[in-house]
C-alpha angles and dihedrals in degrees: 000000000000113000124234090245091060093045092051091049089052091051094044094050092041092233116180128188118252123224121251091246091065091059093043091052091045092051091046093052091047092050091049091052091046090051093049092050090045091054091045089052090050092051091047092049090052089050089050090052089049092052094044094050092046091049092238096111122161125188093226090076092061091050091050091048092050089050092055093045092050093046091049090050092047092051090049089052089063093057119096097250099049096083089080095063131071116239094236094054091043092055092047093049093047092046092051092046091050089049092052091046090047090051090055091047090050091050089055091048096249090131091067091046091052092047092049091047093051095048 
């Protein structure tokens, strides 16, 4: 049973329930953003591999990759299922997944395409 204290706090703060659709849309948008940043990280990792293997490496690429990995992890933290995972493990898993995805992109020569596009 809900106590009077809780009910009065709800009335005082003018709290209203939100429909289920709001949360579904919010989760969907967050997952889309996480996916986009994950793909961007993969493309950047393939570009980093391209630069490293061509001996034209610049440190700015690593900073940009770290930005996309951290943003993807932060977006995932806002989803409903992220509370179960520790931040450290989440960052490691996302970084490894971005590395694997970037390796596939590099194997299919997307790293060169990204480098040429960003020149």
